[in-house]
Coordinates of N, CA and C in Angstrom, one line a residue:
M1 N 33.9 21.9 54.8 CA 34.5 20.9 54.4 C 34.3 20.9 53.1
E2 N 35.3 20.7 52.6 CA 36.0 20.5 51.1 C 35.2 19.3 50.1
P3 N 34.4 19.7 49.2 CA 34.0 18.7 48.4 C 34.9 17.6 47.8
K4 N 34.6 16.3 47.8 CA 36.0 15.7 47.4 C 35.8 15.6 45.9
Q5 N 36.9 15.5 45.7 CA 37.3 15.6 44.2 C 37.7 14.1 43.5
Y6 N 37.2 13.8 42.6 CA 37.4 12.6 41.9 C 38.4 12.3 40.7
I7 N 39.1 11.5 40.7 CA 40.1 11.2 40.0 C 39.4 11.1 38.4
D8 N 39.5 11.7 37.4 CA 38.9 11.6 36.2 C 39.8 11.5 35.1
K9 N 40.0 10.4 34.4 CA 41.1 10.5 33.6 C 40.9 11.1 32.1
H10 N 39.8 11.6 32.2 CA 39.2 12.5 31.2 C 39.2 14.1 31.3
V11 N 39.8 14.5 32.4 CA 39.8 15.9 32.9 C 40.4 16.8 31.8
E12 N 41.5 16.3 31.2 CA 42.1 17.0 30.4 C 41.3 17.5 29.0
L13 N 40.6 16.4 28.6 CA 39.4 16.5 27.3 C 38.2 17.6 28.0
V14 N 38.1 17.3 29.0 CA 36.6 18.3 29.6 C 37.5 19.9 29.6
E15 N 38.6 19.9 30.2 CA 39.4 21.3 30.0 C 39.1 21.7 28.6
R16 N 39.8 20.7 27.8 CA 39.6 21.4 26.2 C 38.3 22.0 25.8
C17 N 37.3 20.8 26.3 CA 36.1 21.4 25.8 C 35.6 22.6 26.0
K18 N 35.9 22.7 27.6 CA 35.4 24.1 28.4 C 35.9 25.2 27.3
Q19 N 37.1 25.0 26.8 CA 37.8 26.2 26.2 C 37.2 26.1 24.6
G20 N 36.1 25.4 24.2 CA 35.5 25.3 22.9 C 36.2 24.6 21.9
D21 N 37.3 23.4 22.2 CA 37.7 22.6 21.8 C 36.9 21.5 20.9
R22 N 36.3 21.7 19.7 CA 35.5 20.9 19.0 C 36.2 19.3 18.9
K23 N 37.2 19.1 18.7 CA 37.9 18.0 18.6 C 37.6 17.5 19.7
A24 N 38.0 17.9 20.9 CA 37.7 17.1 22.2 C 36.3 16.9 22.6
Q25 N 35.5 17.5 22.1 CA 34.0 17.2 22.4 C 33.8 16.0 21.5
Y26 N 34.5 16.0 20.3 CA 34.1 14.8 19.7 C 34.7 13.4 20.4
E27 N 36.0 13.5 20.8 CA 36.5 12.7 21.6 C 35.6 12.4 22.7
L28 N 35.2 13.1 23.5 CA 34.4 12.6 24.6 C 33.1 11.8 24.3
Y29 N 32.4 12.6 23.1 CA 31.5 12.2 22.7 C 32.0 10.6 22.3
K30 N 32.9 10.0 21.5 CA 33.3 9.0 21.0 C 33.3 8.0 22.2
L31 N 33.8 8.5 23.5 CA 34.3 7.5 24.9 C 32.9 7.4 25.4
Y32 N 32.2 8.2 25.2 CA 30.7 7.9 26.2 C 29.5 7.7 25.3
S33 N 29.4 8.0 24.0 CA 28.2 7.7 23.3 C 27.4 6.2 23.6
K34 N 28.2 5.3 23.4 CA 28.0 4.1 23.4 C 27.2 3.6 24.8
S35 N 27.9 3.9 25.6 CA 27.3 3.1 27.1 C 26.4 4.4 27.4
M36 N 26.0 5.7 27.0 CA 25.1 6.7 27.3 C 23.9 6.0 26.4
M37 N 23.9 5.8 25.2 CA 23.1 4.9 24.2 C 22.2 4.0 25.0
N38 N 23.1 3.1 25.4 CA 22.4 1.8 26.2 C 21.6 2.5 27.4
V39 N 22.1 3.4 28.0 CA 21.1 4.1 29.0 C 19.7 4.5 28.6
C40 N 20.0 5.5 27.5 CA 18.9 6.0 26.7 C 18.0 4.8 26.4
V41 N 18.3 3.9 25.4 CA 17.6 2.8 25.0 C 16.9 1.9 26.3
R42 N 17.5 1.6 27.5 CA 16.8 1.1 28.6 C 15.7 1.8 29.2
V43 N 15.8 3.3 29.2 CA 14.8 4.1 30.0 C 13.5 4.2 28.8
V44 N 14.1 4.9 27.6 CA 13.2 5.4 26.6 C 12.4 3.7 26.0
N45 N 13.2 3.0 25.6 CA 12.7 1.7 24.8 C 12.3 1.9 23.4
H46 N 13.0 2.8 22.9 CA 12.7 3.1 21.5 C 13.9 3.6 20.8
I47 N 14.9 2.8 19.8 CA 16.1 3.3 19.3 C 16.1 4.7 18.6
G48 N 15.2 5.1 17.8 CA 15.0 6.2 17.3 C 14.9 7.1 18.4
E49 N 14.2 7.4 19.6 CA 14.0 8.3 20.3 C 15.1 8.0 21.2
A50 N 15.5 7.3 21.7 CA 16.7 7.2 22.4 C 18.2 7.7 21.6
E51 N 18.1 7.6 20.3 CA 19.2 8.6 19.7 C 19.1 10.1 19.8
D52 N 17.4 10.5 19.5 CA 17.3 11.8 19.8 C 17.5 12.4 21.2
V53 N 17.4 11.5 22.3 CA 17.6 12.0 23.6 C 19.4 11.9 23.9
L54 N 19.9 11.0 23.3 CA 21.2 11.1 23.3 C 22.1 12.5 22.9
Q55 N 21.5 12.8 21.6 CA 21.7 14.0 21.1 C 21.4 15.2 21.9
E56 N 20.2 15.0 22.4 CA 19.9 16.4 23.5 C 20.8 16.6 24.8
A57 N 21.1 15.2 25.2 CA 21.9 15.1 26.0 C 23.3 15.8 26.2
F58 N 24.0 15.1 25.1 CA 25.2 15.9 24.7 C 25.3 17.0 24.3
L59 N 24.4 17.7 23.7 CA 24.1 19.1 23.6 C 24.3 19.7 24.8
D60 N 23.2 19.6 25.7 CA 23.2 19.9 27.1 C 24.4 19.8 27.6
A61 N 24.8 18.6 27.9 CA 26.3 18.7 28.4 C 27.6 19.6 28.2
F62 N 27.8 19.7 26.6 CA 28.6 20.5 26.1 C 28.4 22.1 26.6
C63 N 26.7 22.8 26.5 CA 26.4 24.0 26.7 C 26.8 24.5 28.2
N64 N 26.3 23.5 29.1 CA 26.7 23.5 30.4 C 28.1 23.1 31.1
L65 N 28.7 22.8 30.2 CA 30.0 21.9 30.9 C 30.6 22.9 31.8
H66 N 30.6 24.4 31.9 CA 30.8 25.5 32.8 C 30.4 24.9 34.1
T67 N 29.2 24.5 34.1 CA 28.7 24.1 35.5 C 29.6 22.8 36.2
F68 N 30.1 22.1 35.4 CA 30.9 20.8 36.0 C 32.0 21.2 36.8
R69 N 31.7 20.9 37.8 CA 32.8 21.2 38.9 C 33.9 20.2 39.1
G70 N 33.9 19.0 38.9 CA 34.9 17.9 39.0 C 34.6 17.1 40.6
Q71 N 33.2 17.3 41.1 CA 33.0 16.8 42.0 C 32.7 15.1 42.0
S72 N 32.3 14.7 40.8 CA 32.2 13.3 40.3 C 32.9 13.4 39.0
T73 N 33.0 12.2 38.8 CA 33.5 12.1 37.4 C 32.7 12.4 36.1
F74 N 33.3 13.0 35.0 CA 32.4 13.3 34.1 C 31.7 12.4 33.4
G75 N 31.9 11.2 33.4 CA 30.8 10.1 33.0 C 29.9 10.0 34.1
A76 N 29.9 10.3 35.4 CA 28.9 10.5 36.3 C 27.7 11.6 36.1
W77 N 28.4 12.6 35.8 CA 27.7 13.8 35.9 C 27.1 13.8 34.4
L78 N 27.7 13.2 33.1 CA 26.8 12.9 31.9 C 25.8 12.3 32.2
K79 N 25.8 11.1 32.6 CA 24.9 10.1 33.0 C 23.7 10.6 33.6
Q80 N 23.8 11.5 34.6 CA 22.9 12.2 35.4 C 21.9 13.2 34.1
I81 N 22.7 13.7 33.5 CA 22.3 14.6 32.4 C 21.4 13.8 31.5
V82 N 21.9 12.4 30.9 CA 21.1 11.6 30.2 C 19.8 11.1 30.6
V83 N 20.0 10.6 32.1 CA 19.0 10.1 32.5 C 17.7 10.9 32.9
N84 N 18.3 12.1 33.2 CA 17.2 12.9 33.1 C 16.4 13.7 32.0
K85 N 17.2 13.7 30.6 CA 16.6 13.9 29.5 C 15.6 12.7 29.4
A86 N 16.1 11.4 29.2 CA 15.5 10.3 29.0 C 13.9 10.4 29.5
I87 N 14.0 10.5 31.3 CA 12.6 10.8 32.0 C 12.1 11.9 31.2
N88 N 12.3 12.8 31.3 CA 11.8 13.9 30.8 C 11.1 13.8 29.2
H89 N 11.6 13.1 28.4 CA 11.2 12.7 27.2 C 9.9 11.5 27.4
L90 N 10.1 10.5 28.6 CA 9.0 9.9 29.0 C 7.7 10.8 29.5
R91 N 8.4 11.7 30.1 CA 7.1 12.6 30.3 C 6.6 13.1 29.5
Q92 N 7.1 13.6 28.3 CA 6.3 14.1 27.2 C 5.3 13.1 26.7
R93 N 5.8 12.3 27.0 CA 5.1 10.8 26.2 C 3.8 10.7 27.2
K94 N 3.9 11.3 28.2 CA 2.5 11.1 29.2 C 2.3 9.8 30.1
M95 N 3.8 9.5 30.3 CA 3.9 8.2 31.3 C 3.1 8.3 32.6
Q96 N 2.5 7.3 32.6 CA 1.3 7.4 33.9 C 1.9 6.2 35.0
L97 N 2.5 6.7 35.9 CA 2.9 5.7 37.0 C 1.7 6.0 38.4
V98 N 1.0 5.0 38.8 CA 0.1 5.3 39.6 C 0.4 5.2 41.0
D99 N 0.2 6.3 41.9 CA 0.7 5.9 43.4 C 0.1 5.4 43.9
I100 N 0.2 4.3 44.5 CA -0.9 3.4 45.2 C -1.1 3.6 46.5
E101 N -0.4 4.4 47.2 CA -0.3 4.6 48.5 C -1.9 5.7 48.5
G102 N -2.6 5.2 49.9 CA -4.3 5.9 49.8 C -4.8 4.9 49.0
Y103 N -5.0 3.8 48.4 CA -5.5 2.8 48.1 C -5.8 1.8 48.8
G104 N -6.6 1.9 49.9 CA -6.7 0.8 51.0 C -6.6 -0.5 50.4
Y105 N -5.9 -1.5 51.1 CA -6.2 -2.6 50.9 C -6.6 -3.4 52.0
G106 N -7.8 -4.2 51.9 CA -8.9 -5.1 53.1 C -7.8 -6.1 53.3
D107 N -8.3 -6.6 54.3 CA -7.4 -7.8 55.1 C -7.5 -8.5 54.4
D108 N -8.6 -9.4 53.5 CA -8.5 -10.1 52.5 C -7.7 -10.5 51.4
D109 N -7.0 -8.8 51.1 CA -6.5 -8.7 49.8 C -5.0 -9.3 50.0
H110 N -4.5 -9.7 48.8 CA -3.0 -10.2 49.1 C -2.0 -9.0 49.3
D111 N -0.9 -9.1 49.8 CA 0.2 -8.2 49.8 C 0.7 -8.0 48.1
I112 N 1.3 -6.5 48.1 CA 1.7 -6.1 47.3 C 2.9 -6.8 46.8
A113 N 3.5 -7.5 47.4 CA 4.7 -8.6 47.2 C 4.3 -9.4 46.4
D114 N 5.5 -10.5 45.7 CA 5.1 -11.9 45.2 C 4.5 -12.5 46.0
D115 N 3.1 -13.0 45.5 CA 2.1 -14.0 45.9 C 2.8 -15.4 45.7
V116 N 3.5 -15.4 44.6 CA 4.0 -16.8 44.4 C 5.6 -16.6 44.3
P117 N 6.3 -17.5 45.1 CA 7.5 -17.5 45.0 C 8.3 -18.1 43.9
F118 N 9.2 -17.2 43.2 CA 10.1 -17.8 42.3 C 11.3 -18.5 42.7
D119 N 11.7 -19.5 41.8 CA 13.0 -20.4 42.3 C 13.8 -19.6 41.1
E120 N 14.5 -18.5 41.5 CA 15.2 -17.3 40.5 C 16.5 -18.3 39.8
E121 N 17.0 -19.1 40.8 CA 18.4 -19.6 40.4 C 18.0 -20.5 39.3
S122 N 16.7 -21.6 39.5 CA 16.5 -22.2 38.6 C 16.2 -21.8 37.3
I123 N 15.8 -20.6 37.0 CA 15.3 -20.1 35.8 C 16.5 -20.0 34.9
Q124 N 16.6 -20.5 33.7 CA 17.5 -20.0 32.7 C 17.5 -18.6 32.0
M125 N 18.3 -17.9 32.6 CA 18.1 -16.3 31.8 C 19.1 -16.4 30.9
D126 N 18.7 -16.3 29.6 CA 19.4 -16.1 28.7 C 19.3 -14.6 28.0
V127 N 20.6 -13.9 27.9 CA 20.4 -12.7 27.7 C 19.2 -11.9 26.6
E128 N 19.3 -12.6 25.7 CA 18.3 -12.2 24.6 C 16.7 -12.1 25.0
R129 N 16.4 -13.4 25.7 CA 15.1 -13.3 26.4 C 14.9 -12.5 27.3
V130 N 15.7 -11.9 28.5 CA 15.6 -10.8 29.0 C 15.4 -9.8 28.5
R131 N 16.4 -9.3 27.3 CA 16.4 -8.2 26.6 C 14.9 -7.8 26.2
R132 N 14.2 -9.1 25.4 CA 13.3 -9.0 24.7 C 11.9 -8.7 25.9
G133 N 12.1 -9.5 27.2 CA 11.3 -9.4 28.1 C 10.8 -7.9 28.8
I134 N 12.1 -7.3 29.0 CA 12.3 -5.9 29.5 C 11.5 -5.1 28.2
E135 N 11.9 -5.2 27.3 CA 11.2 -4.4 26.1 C 9.8 -4.6 26.2
Q136 N 9.2 -5.4 26.5 CA 7.7 -5.5 26.7 C 6.8 -5.4 27.6
L137 N 7.6 -5.1 28.6 CA 7.2 -4.6 30.0 C 6.4 -3.4 29.9
P138 N 5.2 -3.2 30.8 CA 4.4 -1.9 30.4 C 5.9 -0.9 31.2
E139 N 5.3 0.3 30.7 CA 6.8 1.5 30.6 C 6.7 1.8 32.2
G140 N 6.0 1.9 32.9 CA 6.3 2.1 34.4 C 7.2 1.1 35.0
Y141 N 6.8 -0.2 34.5 CA 7.6 -1.4 35.3 C 9.1 -1.4 34.4
R142 N 9.3 -1.1 33.5 CA 10.5 -1.0 32.4 C 11.3 -0.1 33.3
V143 N 10.7 1.2 33.6 CA 11.4 2.5 33.4 C 12.3 2.1 35.0
V144 N 11.3 1.7 36.0 CA 11.7 1.8 37.5 C 12.9 0.4 37.4
L145 N 12.6 -0.8 36.8 CA 13.3 -1.9 36.7 C 14.9 -1.4 36.0
S146 N 14.9 -0.7 35.0 CA 16.0 -0.1 34.2 C 16.5 0.8 35.2
L147 N 16.0 1.7 36.0 CA 16.9 2.7 36.8 C 17.2 2.0 38.3
Y148 N 16.7 0.9 38.5 CA 17.2 0.3 39.7 C 18.1 -0.6 39.4
L149 N 17.8 -1.5 38.5 CA 18.8 -2.6 38.2 C 20.2 -2.3 37.6
F150 N 19.9 -1.4 36.3 CA 21.0 -1.1 35.6 C 22.0 0.3 36.0
E151 N 21.1 1.4 36.1 CA 21.4 2.6 36.6 C 21.9 2.6 37.9
G152 N 21.6 1.8 38.9 CA 22.1 1.6 40.4 C 21.5 2.8 41.1
Y153 N 20.5 3.4 40.9 CA 19.5 4.3 41.6 C 18.6 3.6 42.7
D154 N 18.8 4.3 43.7 CA 17.9 3.6 44.7 C 16.4 3.7 44.7
H155 N 15.4 3.2 45.7 CA 13.9 3.6 45.4 C 13.6 5.0 45.5
E156 N 14.3 5.6 46.6 CA 13.9 6.6 47.2 C 14.5 8.1 45.7
E157 N 15.8 7.8 45.3 CA 16.1 8.6 44.1 C 15.1 8.5 42.9
I158 N 14.6 7.1 42.4 CA 13.5 6.9 41.4 C 12.6 7.5 41.5
G159 N 12.0 7.6 43.2 CA 10.8 8.3 43.4 C 11.2 9.7 43.1
E160 N 12.2 10.4 43.5 CA 12.2 12.1 43.2 C 12.5 11.9 41.5
I161 N 13.2 11.3 41.1 CA 13.4 11.7 39.3 C 11.8 11.4 38.7
L162 N 10.8 10.4 39.1 CA 10.0 10.3 38.5 C 8.4 10.9 39.0
N163 N 8.8 11.5 40.3 CA 7.7 12.2 41.1 C 6.7 11.2 41.5
I164 N 7.4 10.2 42.0 CA 6.2 9.2 42.6 C 6.8 8.9 44.1
S165 N 6.0 8.2 44.8 CA 6.5 7.7 46.2 C 7.7 6.6 46.3
E166 N 8.4 6.9 47.2 CA 9.5 5.4 47.8 C 8.7 4.2 47.1
S167 N 7.6 3.9 48.0 CA 6.9 2.8 48.1 C 6.2 2.2 46.7
T168 N 5.9 3.4 45.7 CA 5.3 3.2 44.3 C 6.5 2.6 43.6
S169 N 7.6 3.4 43.9 CA 9.0 2.8 42.9 C 9.1 1.4 43.6
R170 N 9.0 0.9 44.5 CA 9.5 -0.5 45.2 C 8.2 -1.2 44.7
T171 N 7.0 -1.0 44.6 CA 6.0 -1.8 44.0 C 6.1 -2.0 42.5
Q172 N 6.5 -1.1 42.0 CA 6.5 -1.0 40.3 C 7.8 -1.9 40.1
Y173 N 8.8 -1.9 41.0 CA 10.1 -2.7 40.7 C 9.6 -4.3 41.0
M174 N 8.9 -4.6 42.0 CA 8.5 -5.7 42.4 C 7.8 -6.4 41.2
R175 N 6.4 -5.6 41.1 CA 5.6 -6.0 39.8 C 6.3 -6.3 39.0
G176 N 7.5 -5.4 38.1 CA 7.9 -5.3 37.0 C 8.7 -6.7 36.7
K177 N 9.8 -7.2 38.2 CA 10.5 -8.1 38.2 C 9.8 -9.4 38.1
K178 N 8.5 -9.4 39.1 CA 7.7 -10.8 38.7 C 6.8 -10.9 37.5
K179 N 6.7 -9.8 36.7 CA 6.2 -10.2 35.2 C 7.2 -10.4 34.4
L180 N 8.7 -9.8 34.7 CA 9.6 -10.7 33.6 C 10.0 -11.6 33.8
L181 N 10.2 -12.0 35.0 CA 10.2 -13.4 35.4 C 9.2 -14.4 35.0
E182 N 8.1 -13.9 34.6 CA 7.1 -14.8 34.3 C 7.2 -14.9 32.8
M183 N 7.4 -13.7 32.2 CA 7.9 -13.9 30.7 C 8.8 -14.7 30.4
I184 N 9.8 -14.7 31.1 CA 11.1 -15.4 30.8 C 10.8 -16.7 31.0
K185 N 10.3 -17.2 32.0 CA 9.7 -18.5 32.4 C 9.0 -19.1 31.2
N186 N 8.1 -18.5 30.8 CA 7.0 -18.8 29.6 C 7.7 -19.1 28.3

C-alpha cells in the first residue's frame, strides 16, 4: 500500500529549501516560527530557552530536509521535530516524572482520579489566568497537559515521548488538570 500523500501548500518552498535556497528557508521560518514558538513555550515554559529550542529545531529541520517525504504536511513534520527538541531540552534539565505503577494503593486509599468533582462549566476561565496557571504547574503536569490539550497527542504517544507509562501520563494529566482548576478557581 502506497503511503498517503498530503496536500501541502508549501511544497514549492520545501523543494526550494532542499536545493539550498536560503530565501525559501527564511520564508518557511517566517511562516512557521510563531506557531512553533508557542509549542516550545508551552513545553519548556521559559521564553529564552524556548527561543533556543526553536532555533535548534529549525536548524535540524533544514539540515534533515532530505528526509522529509511528504507523507504529512511540512508543518506536522516540523512540529514533531520541535516537540522532540523541547522534550529533549527538558530531559537535559532532568525533569522527573514518577511512574506510579507498582506503588500499591490500599483499599482505604482514594482513587487517583479527582476526589472532588469540579463543575468546570461554572468556572469562569479567562485566558490570562489559565496561561499563568499553566506556567505555575509543576513541570511534569505542565508538559503532559500541554502535549495532550494543545499539541493533540494521546496518552500512549505522550508515554512514548516522555518514556513513562500510559497510565502515568493519564495520572499526570488528571492531577495537572485538577491543580490548574484549583488555581484558577482561587
